[in-house]
Amino acid sequence: FLSHDIPLFGGILSDLFPGVELPAPDYEVLLGAARRAAASLALQPKETFLSKVLELYEMVLVRHGLMVVGAPFAAKTSAVRVLAAAQTLLAEEGAPGGIRVATPTLNPKSVPLGRLYGEFDEVSHEWTDGILAEMFRTCAEDTSETRFWMVFDGPVDAIWIESMNTV
């Protein structure tokens, strides 16, 4: 949501559920881990940054895939790294809700589409898996409790993102 959409959404919810007040979630344990994770990554855990980490956390809870978009140098990659490190810290400490997170990362613009997704060789009639298929396979074969976030970190391009939708 954009900031001006939040009051409108709140109004719709209050019309649908009159008199219902949701309690504010308690993220103090996660915030503490996020502050420590940020410090270990040599980042300053400013409140605006931590609020973005919490927004990302809430999205990860309800989505299988998501995009973190914004201006260059807006700390998108740092938010992903801090959240993954914070959840891993909580898992190592045995805290509720903690889970080990691994983030195999790829800049999809760094390789040609055939190398990214795989391609069919017209001469030999053989299929060659791409980097993405290998990443998926590696993550799927892991039997540990680790959660994998496959991160495509780079500029969004209409061609590779449309190809991903097809895949």
Coordinates of N, CA and C in Angstrom, one line a residue, residues 9-159:
F9 N -8.1 1.9 3.2 CA -8.2 0.4 3.4 C -8.7 0.2 4.9
G10 N -8.2 1.0 5.8 CA -8.7 0.9 7.2 C -10.2 1.2 7.2
G11 N -10.7 2.2 6.5 CA -12.1 2.5 6.4 C -12.9 1.4 5.9
I12 N -12.4 0.7 4.8 CA -13.2 -0.4 4.3 C -13.3 -1.5 5.3
L13 N -12.1 -1.8 6.0 CA -12.2 -2.9 7.0 C -13.1 -2.5 8.1
S14 N -13.1 -1.3 8.5 CA -14.0 -0.9 9.7 C -15.5 -1.0 9.2
D15 N -15.8 -0.8 7.9 CA -17.1 -0.9 7.5 C -17.5 -2.4 7.4
L16 N -16.6 -3.3 7.0 CA -16.9 -4.7 7.0 C -17.0 -5.3 8.3
F17 N -16.1 -4.9 9.3 CA -16.1 -5.4 10.6 C -16.2 -4.3 11.6
P18 N -17.4 -3.8 11.8 CA -17.6 -2.6 12.7 C -17.3 -3.0 14.2
G19 N -16.6 -2.2 14.8 CA -16.3 -2.4 16.3 C -15.1 -3.3 16.5
V20 N -14.5 -3.9 15.5 CA -13.4 -4.9 15.7 C -12.1 -4.1 15.7
E21 N -11.4 -4.2 16.7 CA -10.0 -3.6 16.8 C -9.0 -4.7 16.8
L22 N -8.1 -4.7 15.9 CA -7.0 -5.7 15.9 C -5.9 -5.2 16.9
P23 N -5.4 -6.1 17.7 CA -4.3 -5.7 18.6 C -3.0 -5.5 17.7
A24 N -2.2 -4.6 18.1 CA -0.9 -4.4 17.4 C 0.0 -5.7 17.6
P25 N 0.6 -6.2 16.6 CA 1.4 -7.4 16.7 C 2.7 -7.0 17.6
D26 N 3.1 -8.0 18.3 CA 4.3 -7.8 19.2 C 5.5 -8.4 18.4
Y27 N 6.3 -7.5 17.9 CA 7.5 -7.9 17.1 C 8.8 -7.5 17.9
E28 N 8.7 -7.4 19.2 CA 9.9 -7.0 19.9 C 11.1 -8.0 19.8
V29 N 10.8 -9.3 19.8 CA 11.8 -10.3 19.7 C 12.4 -10.2 18.3
L30 N 11.6 -10.1 17.3 CA 12.1 -10.0 15.9 C 12.9 -8.7 15.7
L31 N 12.4 -7.7 16.3 CA 13.1 -6.4 16.1 C 14.5 -6.4 16.8
G32 N 14.5 -7.0 18.0 CA 15.8 -7.2 18.7 C 16.8 -8.0 17.8
A33 N 16.3 -9.1 17.2 CA 17.2 -9.9 16.3 C 17.5 -9.1 15.1
A34 N 16.6 -8.3 14.6 CA 16.9 -7.5 13.4 C 18.0 -6.4 13.7
R35 N 17.9 -5.8 14.9 CA 18.9 -4.8 15.2 C 20.3 -5.5 15.3
R36 N 20.3 -6.7 15.9 CA 21.6 -7.4 16.0 C 22.1 -7.8 14.7
A37 N 21.2 -8.3 13.8 CA 21.6 -8.7 12.5 C 22.1 -7.5 11.7
A38 N 21.4 -6.4 11.8 CA 21.9 -5.2 11.1 C 23.3 -4.8 11.5
A39 N 23.5 -4.8 12.8 CA 24.8 -4.4 13.4 C 25.9 -5.4 12.8
S40 N 25.6 -6.7 12.8 CA 26.6 -7.6 12.3 C 26.9 -7.5 10.8
L41 N 25.9 -6.8 10.1 CA 26.1 -6.5 8.7 C 26.7 -5.1 8.4
A42 N 27.1 -4.5 9.5 CA 27.6 -3.1 9.5 C 26.5 -2.1 8.9
L43 N 25.3 -2.3 9.3 CA 24.2 -1.4 9.0 C 23.6 -0.7 10.2
Q44 N 23.1 0.5 10.0 CA 22.5 1.2 11.1 C 21.0 0.8 11.2
P45 N 20.6 0.3 12.3 CA 19.2 -0.1 12.4 C 18.3 1.1 12.7
K46 N 18.1 2.0 11.7 CA 17.2 3.1 11.9 C 15.7 2.6 11.9
E47 N 14.9 3.3 12.6 CA 13.5 2.9 12.7 C 12.8 2.7 11.4
T48 N 13.0 3.6 10.5 CA 12.4 3.5 9.1 C 12.8 2.3 8.4
F49 N 14.1 1.9 8.6 CA 14.6 0.7 7.9 C 14.0 -0.5 8.6
L50 N 13.9 -0.5 9.9 CA 13.3 -1.7 10.6 C 11.8 -1.8 10.3
S51 N 11.2 -0.7 10.1 CA 9.8 -0.8 9.7 C 9.6 -1.5 8.3
K52 N 10.6 -1.3 7.4 CA 10.6 -1.9 6.1 C 10.9 -3.4 6.3
V53 N 11.8 -3.8 7.2 CA 12.1 -5.2 7.5 C 10.8 -5.9 8.0
L54 N 10.1 -5.2 8.9 CA 8.8 -5.8 9.4 C 7.8 -5.9 8.3
E55 N 7.7 -4.9 7.4 CA 6.7 -5.0 6.3 C 7.1 -6.2 5.4
L56 N 8.4 -6.4 5.2 CA 8.8 -7.6 4.4 C 8.5 -8.9 5.1
Y57 N 8.7 -8.9 6.4 CA 8.4 -10.1 7.2 C 6.9 -10.4 7.1
E58 N 6.0 -9.4 7.2 CA 4.6 -9.7 7.1 C 4.2 -10.2 5.7
M59 N 4.9 -9.7 4.7 CA 4.6 -10.2 3.3 C 5.1 -11.6 3.1
V60 N 6.3 -12.0 3.7 CA 6.8 -13.3 3.6 C 5.9 -14.3 4.3
L61 N 5.2 -13.9 5.3 CA 4.3 -14.8 6.0 C 3.1 -15.2 5.2
V62 N 2.7 -14.4 4.2 CA 1.4 -14.6 3.5 C 1.6 -14.8 2.0
R63 N 2.9 -14.7 1.5 CA 3.1 -14.9 0.1 C 4.2 -15.9 -0.2
H64 N 4.0 -16.6 -1.3 CA 5.1 -17.6 -1.7 C 6.1 -16.9 -2.5
G65 N 5.8 -15.8 -3.2 CA 6.7 -15.0 -4.0 C 6.3 -13.6 -3.9
L66 N 7.3 -12.7 -3.9 CA 7.1 -11.3 -3.8 C 8.2 -10.5 -4.5
M67 N 8.0 -9.3 -4.8 CA 9.0 -8.4 -5.3 C 9.2 -7.3 -4.3
V68 N 10.4 -6.9 -4.1 CA 10.8 -5.8 -3.3 C 11.3 -4.7 -4.3
V69 N 10.5 -3.7 -4.5 CA 10.8 -2.7 -5.5 C 11.1 -1.3 -4.8
G70 N 11.8 -0.5 -5.5 CA 12.1 0.8 -5.0 C 13.3 1.4 -5.7
A71 N 13.6 2.6 -5.3 CA 14.7 3.3 -6.0 C 16.0 2.6 -5.7
P72 N 17.0 2.9 -6.6 CA 18.3 2.3 -6.3 C 18.8 2.8 -5.0
F73 N 19.6 2.0 -4.3 CA 20.2 2.3 -3.0 C 19.1 2.7 -1.9
A74 N 18.0 2.0 -2.0 CA 16.9 2.2 -1.1 C 16.9 1.1 0.0
A75 N 18.0 0.3 0.1 CA 18.2 -0.7 1.1 C 17.3 -1.9 1.0
K76 N 16.8 -2.2 -0.3 CA 16.0 -3.4 -0.5 C 16.8 -4.6 -0.2
T77 N 18.0 -4.8 -0.8 CA 18.8 -5.9 -0.5 C 19.2 -6.1 0.9
S78 N 19.4 -4.9 1.6 CA 19.8 -5.0 3.0 C 18.6 -5.4 3.8
A79 N 17.4 -5.0 3.5 CA 16.2 -5.5 4.2 C 16.0 -7.0 4.1
V80 N 16.3 -7.5 2.9 CA 16.1 -9.0 2.8 C 17.2 -9.7 3.6
R81 N 18.4 -9.2 3.5 CA 19.5 -9.8 4.3 C 19.3 -9.7 5.8
V82 N 18.9 -8.6 6.3 CA 18.7 -8.4 7.7 C 17.5 -9.3 8.2
L83 N 16.4 -9.4 7.4 CA 15.3 -10.3 7.8 C 15.8 -11.7 7.9
A84 N 16.5 -12.2 6.8 CA 17.0 -13.6 6.8 C 17.9 -13.8 8.0
A85 N 18.8 -12.9 8.2 CA 19.8 -13.1 9.3 C 19.1 -13.1 10.7
A86 N 18.1 -12.2 10.8 CA 17.3 -12.1 12.1 C 16.6 -13.4 12.4
Q87 N 15.9 -13.9 11.3 CA 15.2 -15.2 11.6 C 16.1 -16.3 11.8
T88 N 17.3 -16.3 11.2 CA 18.2 -17.4 11.5 C 18.8 -17.2 12.9
L89 N 19.0 -16.0 13.4 CA 19.5 -15.8 14.7 C 18.4 -16.3 15.7
L90 N 17.2 -16.1 15.5 CA 16.1 -16.6 16.4 C 16.1 -18.1 16.4
A91 N 16.3 -18.7 15.2 CA 16.3 -20.2 15.1 C 17.5 -20.7 15.9
E92 N 18.6 -20.1 15.8 CA 19.8 -20.6 16.6 C 19.6 -20.4 18.1
E93 N 18.8 -19.4 18.5 CA 18.6 -19.2 19.9 C 17.4 -20.0 20.4
G94 N 16.7 -20.7 19.5 CA 15.5 -21.5 19.8 C 14.3 -20.7 20.1
A95 N 14.3 -19.5 19.7 CA 13.1 -18.6 19.9 C 11.9 -19.0 19.0
P96 N 10.7 -18.8 19.5 CA 9.5 -19.1 18.7 C 9.5 -18.3 17.4
G97 N 9.1 -18.9 16.4 CA 9.1 -18.2 15.1 C 10.4 -18.2 14.3
G98 N 11.5 -18.6 15.0 CA 12.8 -18.6 14.3 C 12.9 -19.7 13.3
I99 N 13.5 -19.4 12.2 CA 13.7 -20.4 11.2 C 15.0 -20.1 10.4
R100 N 15.8 -21.1 10.1 CA 17.0 -20.8 9.3 C 16.6 -20.4 7.9
V101 N 17.2 -19.4 7.4 CA 16.9 -18.9 6.1 C 18.2 -18.8 5.3
A102 N 18.1 -19.4 4.1 CA 19.2 -19.3 3.1 C 18.7 -18.5 1.9
T103 N 19.6 -17.7 1.4 CA 19.2 -16.8 0.3 C 20.1 -16.9 -0.9
P104 N 19.9 -18.0 -1.7 CA 20.7 -18.1 -2.9 C 20.3 -16.9 -3.8
T105 N 21.3 -16.2 -4.3 CA 21.0 -14.9 -5.0 C 21.6 -14.9 -6.4
L106 N 20.9 -14.3 -7.3 CA 21.3 -14.2 -8.7 C 20.8 -12.9 -9.3
N107 N 21.7 -12.3 -10.0 CA 21.2 -11.1 -10.8 C 20.8 -11.6 -12.2
P108 N 19.5 -11.7 -12.4 CA 19.0 -12.3 -13.7 C 19.5 -11.5 -15.0
K109 N 19.9 -10.3 -14.8 CA 20.4 -9.5 -16.0 C 21.8 -9.9 -16.3
S110 N 22.5 -10.7 -15.4 CA 23.9 -11.0 -15.6 C 24.1 -12.1 -16.6
V111 N 23.1 -12.8 -17.0 CA 23.2 -14.0 -17.9 C 22.2 -13.9 -19.0
P112 N 22.4 -14.5 -20.1 CA 21.4 -14.5 -21.2 C 20.2 -15.4 -20.7
L113 N 19.1 -15.1 -21.3 CA 17.8 -15.9 -21.0 C 18.0 -17.4 -21.1
G114 N 18.6 -17.9 -22.1 CA 18.8 -19.3 -22.3 C 19.6 -19.9 -21.1
R115 N 20.6 -19.2 -20.7 CA 21.4 -19.6 -19.6 C 20.7 -19.5 -18.3
L116 N 19.8 -18.6 -18.1 CA 19.0 -18.4 -16.9 C 17.9 -19.4 -16.8
Y117 N 17.1 -19.7 -17.8 CA 16.0 -20.6 -17.7 C 16.3 -22.0 -18.3
G118 N 17.3 -22.1 -19.2 CA 17.5 -23.3 -19.9 C 17.2 -23.1 -21.4
E119 N 17.7 -24.0 -22.2 CA 17.4 -23.8 -23.6 C 17.5 -25.2 -24.4
F120 N 16.8 -25.2 -25.5 CA 16.8 -26.4 -26.4 C 17.8 -26.1 -27.5
D121 N 18.7 -27.1 -27.7 CA 19.7 -27.0 -28.8 C 19.1 -27.5 -30.0
E122 N 18.9 -26.7 -31.0 CA 18.3 -27.1 -32.3 C 19.2 -28.2 -33.0
V123 N 20.5 -28.2 -32.8 CA 21.3 -29.1 -33.6 C 21.3 -30.5 -32.9
S124 N 21.5 -30.5 -31.6 CA 21.6 -31.8 -30.9 C 20.2 -32.3 -30.4
H125 N 19.2 -31.4 -30.4 CA 17.9 -31.7 -29.9 C 18.0 -32.1 -28.4
E126 N 18.8 -31.5 -27.7 CA 19.0 -31.7 -26.2 C 18.6 -30.5 -25.4
W127 N 18.0 -30.7 -24.3 CA 17.6 -29.6 -23.4 C 18.8 -29.4 -22.4
T128 N 19.1 -28.2 -22.1 CA 20.1 -27.9 -21.1 C 19.4 -27.0 -20.1
D129 N 19.5 -27.5 -18.8 CA 18.9 -26.8 -17.7 C 19.6 -25.5 -17.5
G130 N 18.9 -24.4 -17.1 CA 19.5 -23.1 -16.8 C 19.9 -23.0 -15.3
I131 N 20.5 -21.9 -15.0 CA 20.9 -21.7 -13.6 C 19.7 -21.7 -12.7
L132 N 18.6 -21.2 -13.1 CA 17.4 -21.2 -12.2 C 17.0 -22.6 -11.9
A133 N 16.9 -23.5 -12.9 CA 16.5 -24.9 -12.6 C 17.5 -25.5 -11.6
E134 N 18.8 -25.3 -11.8 CA 19.8 -25.8 -10.9 C 19.6 -25.3 -9.5
M135 N 19.3 -24.0 -9.3 CA 19.0 -23.4 -8.0 C 17.8 -24.0 -7.4
F136 N 16.7 -24.2 -8.1 CA 15.5 -24.8 -7.6 C 15.8 -26.2 -7.2
R137 N 16.5 -27.0 -8.0 CA 16.7 -28.4 -7.7 C 17.5 -28.5 -6.4
T138 N 18.6 -27.6 -6.3 CA 19.4 -27.7 -5.1 C 18.6 -27.4 -3.8
C139 N 17.7 -26.4 -3.9 CA 16.9 -26.0 -2.8 C 15.9 -27.1 -2.4
A140 N 15.3 -27.7 -3.5 CA 14.3 -28.7 -3.3 C 14.8 -30.0 -2.7
E141 N 16.1 -30.3 -3.0 CA 16.7 -31.5 -2.5 C 17.2 -31.4 -1.1
D142 N 17.3 -30.2 -0.6 CA 17.7 -30.0 0.8 C 16.6 -30.5 1.8
T143 N 16.9 -31.4 2.6 CA 15.9 -32.0 3.6 C 15.9 -31.3 4.9
S144 N 16.8 -30.3 5.1 CA 16.9 -29.7 6.4 C 15.6 -28.8 6.6
E145 N 15.6 -28.2 7.8 CA 14.5 -27.2 8.1 C 14.7 -25.8 7.6
T146 N 15.8 -25.7 6.8 CA 16.1 -24.4 6.2 C 15.1 -23.9 5.2
R147 N 14.7 -22.7 5.3 CA 13.8 -22.1 4.3 C 14.6 -21.4 3.3
F148 N 14.4 -21.6 2.0 CA 15.1 -20.9 1.0 C 14.4 -19.8 0.4
W149 N 15.0 -18.6 0.3 CA 14.4 -17.5 -0.4 C 15.3 -17.3 -1.7
M150 N 14.8 -17.7 -2.8 CA 15.6 -17.5 -4.0 C 15.5 -16.0 -4.4
V151 N 16.6 -15.3 -4.4 CA 16.6 -13.9 -4.5 C 17.1 -13.5 -5.9
F152 N 16.3 -12.8 -6.7 CA 16.8 -12.3 -8.0 C 17.0 -10.8 -7.7
D153 N 18.3 -10.5 -7.5 CA 18.7 -9.1 -7.1 C 19.3 -8.4 -8.3
G154 N 18.5 -7.5 -8.8 CA 19.0 -6.7 -10.0 C 17.8 -6.0 -10.6
P155 N 18.1 -5.2 -11.6 CA 17.0 -4.4 -12.3 C 15.9 -5.4 -12.9
V156 N 14.7 -5.0 -12.7 CA 13.6 -5.7 -13.3 C 13.5 -5.4 -14.8
D157 N 13.5 -6.5 -15.6 CA 13.4 -6.4 -17.0 C 12.2 -7.0 -17.5
A158 N 11.4 -6.4 -18.4 CA 10.2 -7.0 -18.9 C 10.4 -8.4 -19.5
I159 N 11.5 -8.6 -20.2 CA 11.7 -9.9 -20.9 C 11.9 -11.0 -19.9

